[in-house]
PDB file of C-alpha atoms in Angstrom:
ATOM      1  CA  MET I  16      62.471 -21.018  50.272  1.00 75.00           C
ATOM      2  CA  ILE I  17      62.991 -21.701  53.964  1.00 84.00           C
ATOM      3  CA  THR I  18      61.094 -24.285  55.970  1.00 87.00           C
ATOM      4  CA  ASP I  19      59.049 -23.520  59.074  1.00 90.00           C
ATOM      5  CA  GLU I  20      61.773 -25.029  61.269  1.00 91.00           C
ATOM      6  CA  GLN I  21      64.444 -22.890  59.611  1.00 90.00           C
ATOM      7  CA  TYR I  22      62.275 -19.809  59.966  1.00 92.00           C
ATOM      8  CA  THR I  23      61.777 -20.443  63.675  1.00 93.00           C
ATOM      9  CA  ALA I  24      65.517 -20.908  64.189  1.00 93.00           C
ATOM     10  CA  TYR I  25      66.384 -17.763  62.183  1.00 93.00           C
ATOM     11  CA  ALA I  26      63.722 -15.706  63.946  1.00 94.00           C
ATOM     12  CA  ARG I  27      65.058 -16.706  67.362  1.00 94.00           C
ATOM     13  CA  MET I  28      68.646 -16.161  66.298  1.00 94.00           C
ATOM     14  CA  TYR I  29      68.230 -12.730  64.683  1.00 95.00           C
ATOM     15  CA  MET I  30      65.144 -11.141  66.244  1.00 94.00           C
ATOM     16  CA  ASP I  31      67.222  -9.214  68.792  1.00 92.00           C
ATOM     17  CA  THR I  32      69.614  -7.979  66.108  1.00 93.00           C
ATOM     18  CA  VAL I  33      66.742  -6.750  63.939  1.00 95.00           C
ATOM     19  CA  PHE I  34      65.169  -5.000  66.943  1.00 95.00           C
ATOM     20  CA  ARG I  35      68.454  -3.348  67.972  1.00 91.00           C
ATOM     21  CA  VAL I  36      69.146  -2.088  64.449  1.00 92.00           C
ATOM     22  CA  ALA I  37      65.614  -0.693  64.197  1.00 93.00           C
ATOM     23  CA  PHE I  38      65.785   0.869  67.647  1.00 91.00           C
ATOM     24  CA  ASN I  39      69.160   2.458  66.912  1.00 88.00           C
ATOM     25  CA  TYR I  40      67.779   3.852  63.688  1.00 88.00           C
ATOM     26  CA  LEU I  41      64.425   5.103  64.974  1.00 87.00           C
ATOM     27  CA  LYS I  42      64.887   5.644  68.743  1.00 84.00           C
ATOM     28  CA  SER I  43      61.394   4.299  69.330  1.00 86.00           C
ATOM     29  CA  ARG I  44      60.634   0.994  71.019  1.00 88.00           C
ATOM     30  CA  SER I  45      57.172   0.658  69.486  1.00 89.00           C
ATOM     31  CA  ASP I  46      58.438   1.452  65.978  1.00 90.00           C
ATOM     32  CA  ALA I  47      61.313  -1.000  66.463  1.00 92.00           C
ATOM     33  CA  ASP I  48      58.827  -3.679  67.542  1.00 94.00           C
ATOM     34  CA  ASP I  49      56.727  -3.016  64.433  1.00 93.00           C
ATOM     35  CA  ILE I  50      59.782  -3.107  62.172  1.00 95.00           C
ATOM     36  CA  THR I  51      60.951  -6.364  63.754  1.00 96.00           C
ATOM     37  CA  GLN I  52      57.572  -7.935  63.125  1.00 96.00           C
ATOM     38  CA  ASN I  53      57.474  -6.699  59.517  1.00 95.00           C
ATOM     39  CA  VAL I  54      61.003  -7.903  58.791  1.00 96.00           C
ATOM     40  CA  LEU I  55      60.305 -11.354  60.230  1.00 95.00           C
ATOM     41  CA  ILE I  56      57.129 -11.590  58.147  1.00 94.00           C
ATOM     42  CA  LYS I  57      59.185 -10.695  55.072  1.00 95.00           C
ATOM     43  CA  LEU I  58      61.653 -13.420  56.008  1.00 95.00           C
ATOM     44  CA  TYR I  59      58.833 -15.940  56.299  1.00 93.00           C
ATOM     45  CA  ARG I  60      57.464 -14.952  52.892  1.00 92.00           C
ATOM     46  CA  ALA I  61      60.863 -14.626  51.219  1.00 90.00           C
ATOM     47  CA  ASN I  62      61.217 -16.866  48.229  1.00 86.00           C
ATOM     48  CA  LYS I  63      64.973 -16.742  48.482  1.00 85.00           C
ATOM     49  CA  THR I  64      67.756 -19.227  49.065  1.00 86.00           C
ATOM     50  CA  PHE I  65      70.281 -18.130  51.646  1.00 88.00           C
ATOM     51  CA  GLU I  66      73.864 -19.311  51.348  1.00 90.00           C
ATOM     52  CA  ASN I  67      74.728 -19.251  55.071  1.00 91.00           C
ATOM     53  CA  ASN I  68      73.955 -17.519  58.364  1.00 90.00           C
ATOM     54  CA  ALA I  69      76.063 -14.471  57.451  1.00 91.00           C
ATOM     55  CA  HIS I  70      74.033 -14.045  54.257  1.00 93.00           C
ATOM     56  CA  ILE I  71      70.707 -14.197  56.055  1.00 94.00           C
ATOM     57  CA  LYS I  72      71.914 -11.776  58.758  1.00 94.00           C
ATOM     58  CA  HIS I  73      73.081  -9.348  56.076  1.00 93.00           C
ATOM     59  CA  TRP I  74      69.726  -9.663  54.280  1.00 95.00           C
ATOM     60  CA  LEU I  75      67.769  -9.092  57.506  1.00 96.00           C
ATOM     61  CA  ILE I  76      69.765  -5.976  58.407  1.00 94.00           C
ATOM     62  CA  ARG I  77      69.370  -4.585  54.887  1.00 94.00           C
ATOM     63  CA  VAL I  78      65.586  -5.169  55.009  1.00 96.00           C
ATOM     64  CA  THR I  79      65.466  -3.629  58.506  1.00 96.00           C
ATOM     65  CA  ILE I  80      67.256  -0.486  57.338  1.00 93.00           C
ATOM     66  CA  ASN I  81      64.897  -0.169  54.359  1.00 93.00           C
ATOM     67  CA  GLU I  82      61.880  -0.565  56.652  1.00 94.00           C
ATOM     68  CA  CYS I  83      63.299   2.070  59.011  1.00 92.00           C
ATOM     69  CA  LYS I  84      63.752   4.526  56.160  1.00 89.00           C
ATOM     70  CA  ARG I  85      60.175   3.899  55.069  1.00 89.00           C
ATOM     71  CA  THR I  86      58.959   4.476  58.635  1.00 88.00           C
ATOM     72  CA  LEU I  87      60.874   7.753  58.903  1.00 83.00           C
ATOM     73  CA  LEU I  88      58.928   9.032  55.909  1.00 80.00           C
ATOM     74  CA  SER I  89      55.586   8.110  57.461  1.00 71.00           C
ATOM     75  CA  PRO I  90      53.406  11.052  58.525  1.00 64.00           C
ATOM     76  CA  TRP I  91      52.014   8.901  61.378  1.00 63.00           C
ATOM     77  CA  ARG I  92      55.356   8.369  63.094  1.00 60.00           C
ATOM     78  CA  HIS I  93      55.666   9.534  66.689  1.00 60.00           C
ATOM     79  CA  ILE I  94      58.850   9.952  68.682  1.00 61.00           C
ATOM     80  CA  GLU I  95      59.136   8.631  72.213  1.00 61.00           C
ATOM     81  CA  PRO I  96      61.474  10.264  74.710  1.00 61.00           C
ATOM     82  CA  ILE I  97      64.636   8.164  74.901  1.00 60.00           C
ATOM     83  CA  GLU I  98      64.867   8.819  78.644  1.00 61.00           C
ATOM     84  CA  ASP I  99      61.711   6.757  79.216  1.00 62.00           C
ATOM     85  CA  TYR I 100      63.275   3.756  77.499  1.00 60.00           C
ATOM     86  CA  ILE I 101      66.671   4.162  79.180  1.00 60.00           C
ATOM     87  CA  GLU I 102      65.012   3.873  82.590  1.00 62.00           C
ATOM     88  CA  THR I 103      63.786   0.370  81.687  1.00 63.00           C
ATOM     89  CA  LEU I 104      67.321  -0.851  80.863  1.00 63.00           C
ATOM     90  CA  SER I 105      69.785  -2.230  83.351  1.00 65.00           C
ATOM     91  CA  PHE I 106      73.518  -1.921  82.867  1.00 64.00           C
ATOM     92  CA  GLU I 107      76.323  -3.533  84.834  1.00 69.00           C
ATOM     93  CA  ALA I 108      78.008  -0.191  85.499  1.00 70.00           C
ATOM     94  CA  PRO I 109      76.617   3.372  85.592  1.00 68.00           C
ATOM     95  CA  GLU I 110      79.195   4.395  82.977  1.00 69.00           C
ATOM     96  CA  GLN I 111      77.524   2.053  80.482  1.00 70.00           C
ATOM     97  CA  ASN I 112      74.227   3.842  81.014  1.00 71.00           C
ATOM     98  CA  GLU I 113      75.876   7.217  80.327  1.00 75.00           C
ATOM     99  CA  LEU I 114      77.619   5.877  77.229  1.00 77.00           C
ATOM    100  CA  PHE I 115      74.358   4.411  75.926  1.00 77.00           C
ATOM    101  CA  GLU I 116      72.645   7.787  76.394  1.00 79.00           C
ATOM    102  CA  MET I 117      75.473   9.547  74.534  1.00 83.00           C
ATOM    103  CA  VAL I 118      75.343   7.088  71.644  1.00 84.00           C
ATOM    104  CA  MET I 119      71.560   7.437  71.387  1.00 82.00           C
ATOM    105  CA  LYS I 120      71.899  11.231  71.181  1.00 84.00           C
ATOM    106  CA  LEU I 121      74.093  10.938  68.092  1.00 88.00           C
ATOM    107  CA  PRO I 122      72.454  11.570  64.710  1.00 88.00           C
ATOM    108  CA  ALA I 123      71.060   8.374  63.139  1.00 84.00           C
ATOM    109  CA  LYS I 124      73.775   8.130  60.490  1.00 87.00           C
ATOM    110  CA  TYR I 125      76.443   7.975  63.222  1.00 92.00           C
ATOM    111  CA  ARG I 126      74.406   5.878  65.635  1.00 89.00           C
ATOM    112  CA  ILE I 127      73.695   3.052  63.181  1.00 88.00           C
ATOM    113  CA  SER I 128      77.320   2.946  62.021  1.00 92.00           C
ATOM    114  CA  ILE I 129      78.549   2.719  65.628  1.00 90.00           C
ATOM    115  CA  PHE I 130      76.047  -0.032  66.392  1.00 85.00           C
ATOM    116  CA  LEU I 131      76.885  -2.157  63.364  1.00 88.00           C
ATOM    117  CA  TYR I 132      80.636  -1.728  63.850  1.00 90.00           C
ATOM    118  CA  TYR I 133      80.984  -2.236  67.597  1.00 85.00           C
ATOM    119  CA  PHE I 134      77.989  -4.374  68.532  1.00 80.00           C
ATOM    120  CA  GLU I 135      77.416  -6.468  65.409  1.00 82.00           C
ATOM    121  CA  ASP I 136      81.130  -6.699  64.443  1.00 87.00           C
ATOM    122  CA  TYR I 137      80.648  -5.649  60.825  1.00 91.00           C
ATOM    123  CA  SER I 138      83.598  -4.255  58.900  1.00 94.00           C
ATOM    124  CA  THR I 139      83.384  -0.792  57.353  1.00 95.00           C
ATOM    125  CA  GLU I 140      83.059  -2.419  53.921  1.00 95.00           C
ATOM    126  CA  GLU I 141      80.102  -4.514  55.062  1.00 93.00           C
ATOM    127  CA  ILE I 142      78.437  -1.511  56.697  1.00 92.00           C
ATOM    128  CA  ALA I 143      78.900   0.454  53.474  1.00 93.00           C
ATOM    129  CA  GLN I 144      77.068  -2.292  51.583  1.00 92.00           C
ATOM    130  CA  LEU I 145      74.271  -2.419  54.137  1.00 89.00           C
ATOM    131  CA  LEU I 146      73.759   1.343  54.112  1.00 89.00           C
ATOM    132  CA  ASN I 147      74.386   1.806  50.376  1.00 90.00           C
ATOM    133  CA  VAL I 148      77.085   4.415  50.977  1.00 93.00           C
ATOM    134  CA  PRO I 149      80.791   4.504  50.074  1.00 95.00           C
ATOM    135  CA  ASN I 150      83.237   2.837  52.455  1.00 95.00           C
ATOM    136  CA  ALA I 151      84.944   6.191  53.054  1.00 96.00           C
ATOM    137  CA  THR I 152      81.621   7.621  54.238  1.00 96.00           C
ATOM    138  CA  VAL I 153      81.280   4.875  56.853  1.00 95.00           C
ATOM    139  CA  ARG I 154      84.830   5.470  58.075  1.00 96.00           C
ATOM    140  CA  THR I 155      84.148   9.210  58.287  1.00 97.00           C
ATOM    141  CA  ARG I 156      80.909   8.637  60.205  1.00 95.00           C
ATOM    142  CA  LEU I 157      82.676   6.341  62.662  1.00 96.00           C
ATOM    143  CA  LYS I 158      85.485   8.860  63.120  1.00 96.00           C
ATOM    144  CA  ARG I 159      83.087  11.735  63.724  1.00 95.00           C
ATOM    145  CA  ALA I 160      80.971   9.672  66.104  1.00 94.00           C
ATOM    146  CA  ARG I 161      84.065   8.689  68.102  1.00 94.00           C
ATOM    147  CA  GLU I 162      85.202  12.316  68.215  1.00 94.00           C
ATOM    148  CA  HIS I 163      81.794  13.438  69.400  1.00 92.00           C
ATOM    149  CA  LEU I 164      81.636  10.723  72.061  1.00 90.00           C
ATOM    150  CA  LYS I 165      85.177  11.507  73.196  1.00 91.00           C
ATOM    151  CA  SER I 166      84.389  15.198  73.634  1.00 90.00           C
ATOM    152  CA  GLU I 167      81.176  14.344  75.527  1.00 86.00           C
ATOM    153  CA  LEU I 168      83.068  11.936  77.818  1.00 83.00           C
ATOM    154  CA  LEU I 169      85.792  14.521  78.470  1.00 85.00           C
ATOM    155  CA  GLU I 170      83.130  17.107  79.293  1.00 84.00           C
ATOM    156  CA  VAL I 171      81.466  14.715  81.752  1.00 76.00           C
ATOM    157  CA  GLU I 172      84.852  13.906  83.295  1.00 78.00           C
ATOM    158  CA  ASN I 173      85.751  17.613  83.661  1.00 81.00           C
ATOM    159  CA  ASN I 174      82.384  18.355  85.284  1.00 78.00           C
ATOM    160  CA  ALA I 175      82.745  15.503  87.781  1.00 65.00           C
TER     161      ALA I 175
END
């Protein structure tokens, strides 16, 4: 079991990661906030010994994904327009804004794989464990997501 001091440190360290995973999965800021709160409560109540920071991060992402799946099944779930959220973000370059929009338009199975691979630096094997899918499936999802993003970027470039 973790102490209050450890919990506070873990919550500060991984709260953003939990939120980003939930947001990438659900495309809803309010749902991602709720998921983040639920996951951190589960961490506080967890009667589990964690080996290291990588283990706790893996556990938090796995719990986040499970919570997201549960939320997707909820009849009370509402979807917010992604454009409203994008307007609140600030990027260093306009191209980053466009890329973010393109990634968020991908289906969830591609979006979460892209996020975990490129932003959280997980290997395809680790992502496969987190998502409970074969490693080949993760590689295929990443490949298809890259292909989709490449074609979208080429289309934007040709229209410019």
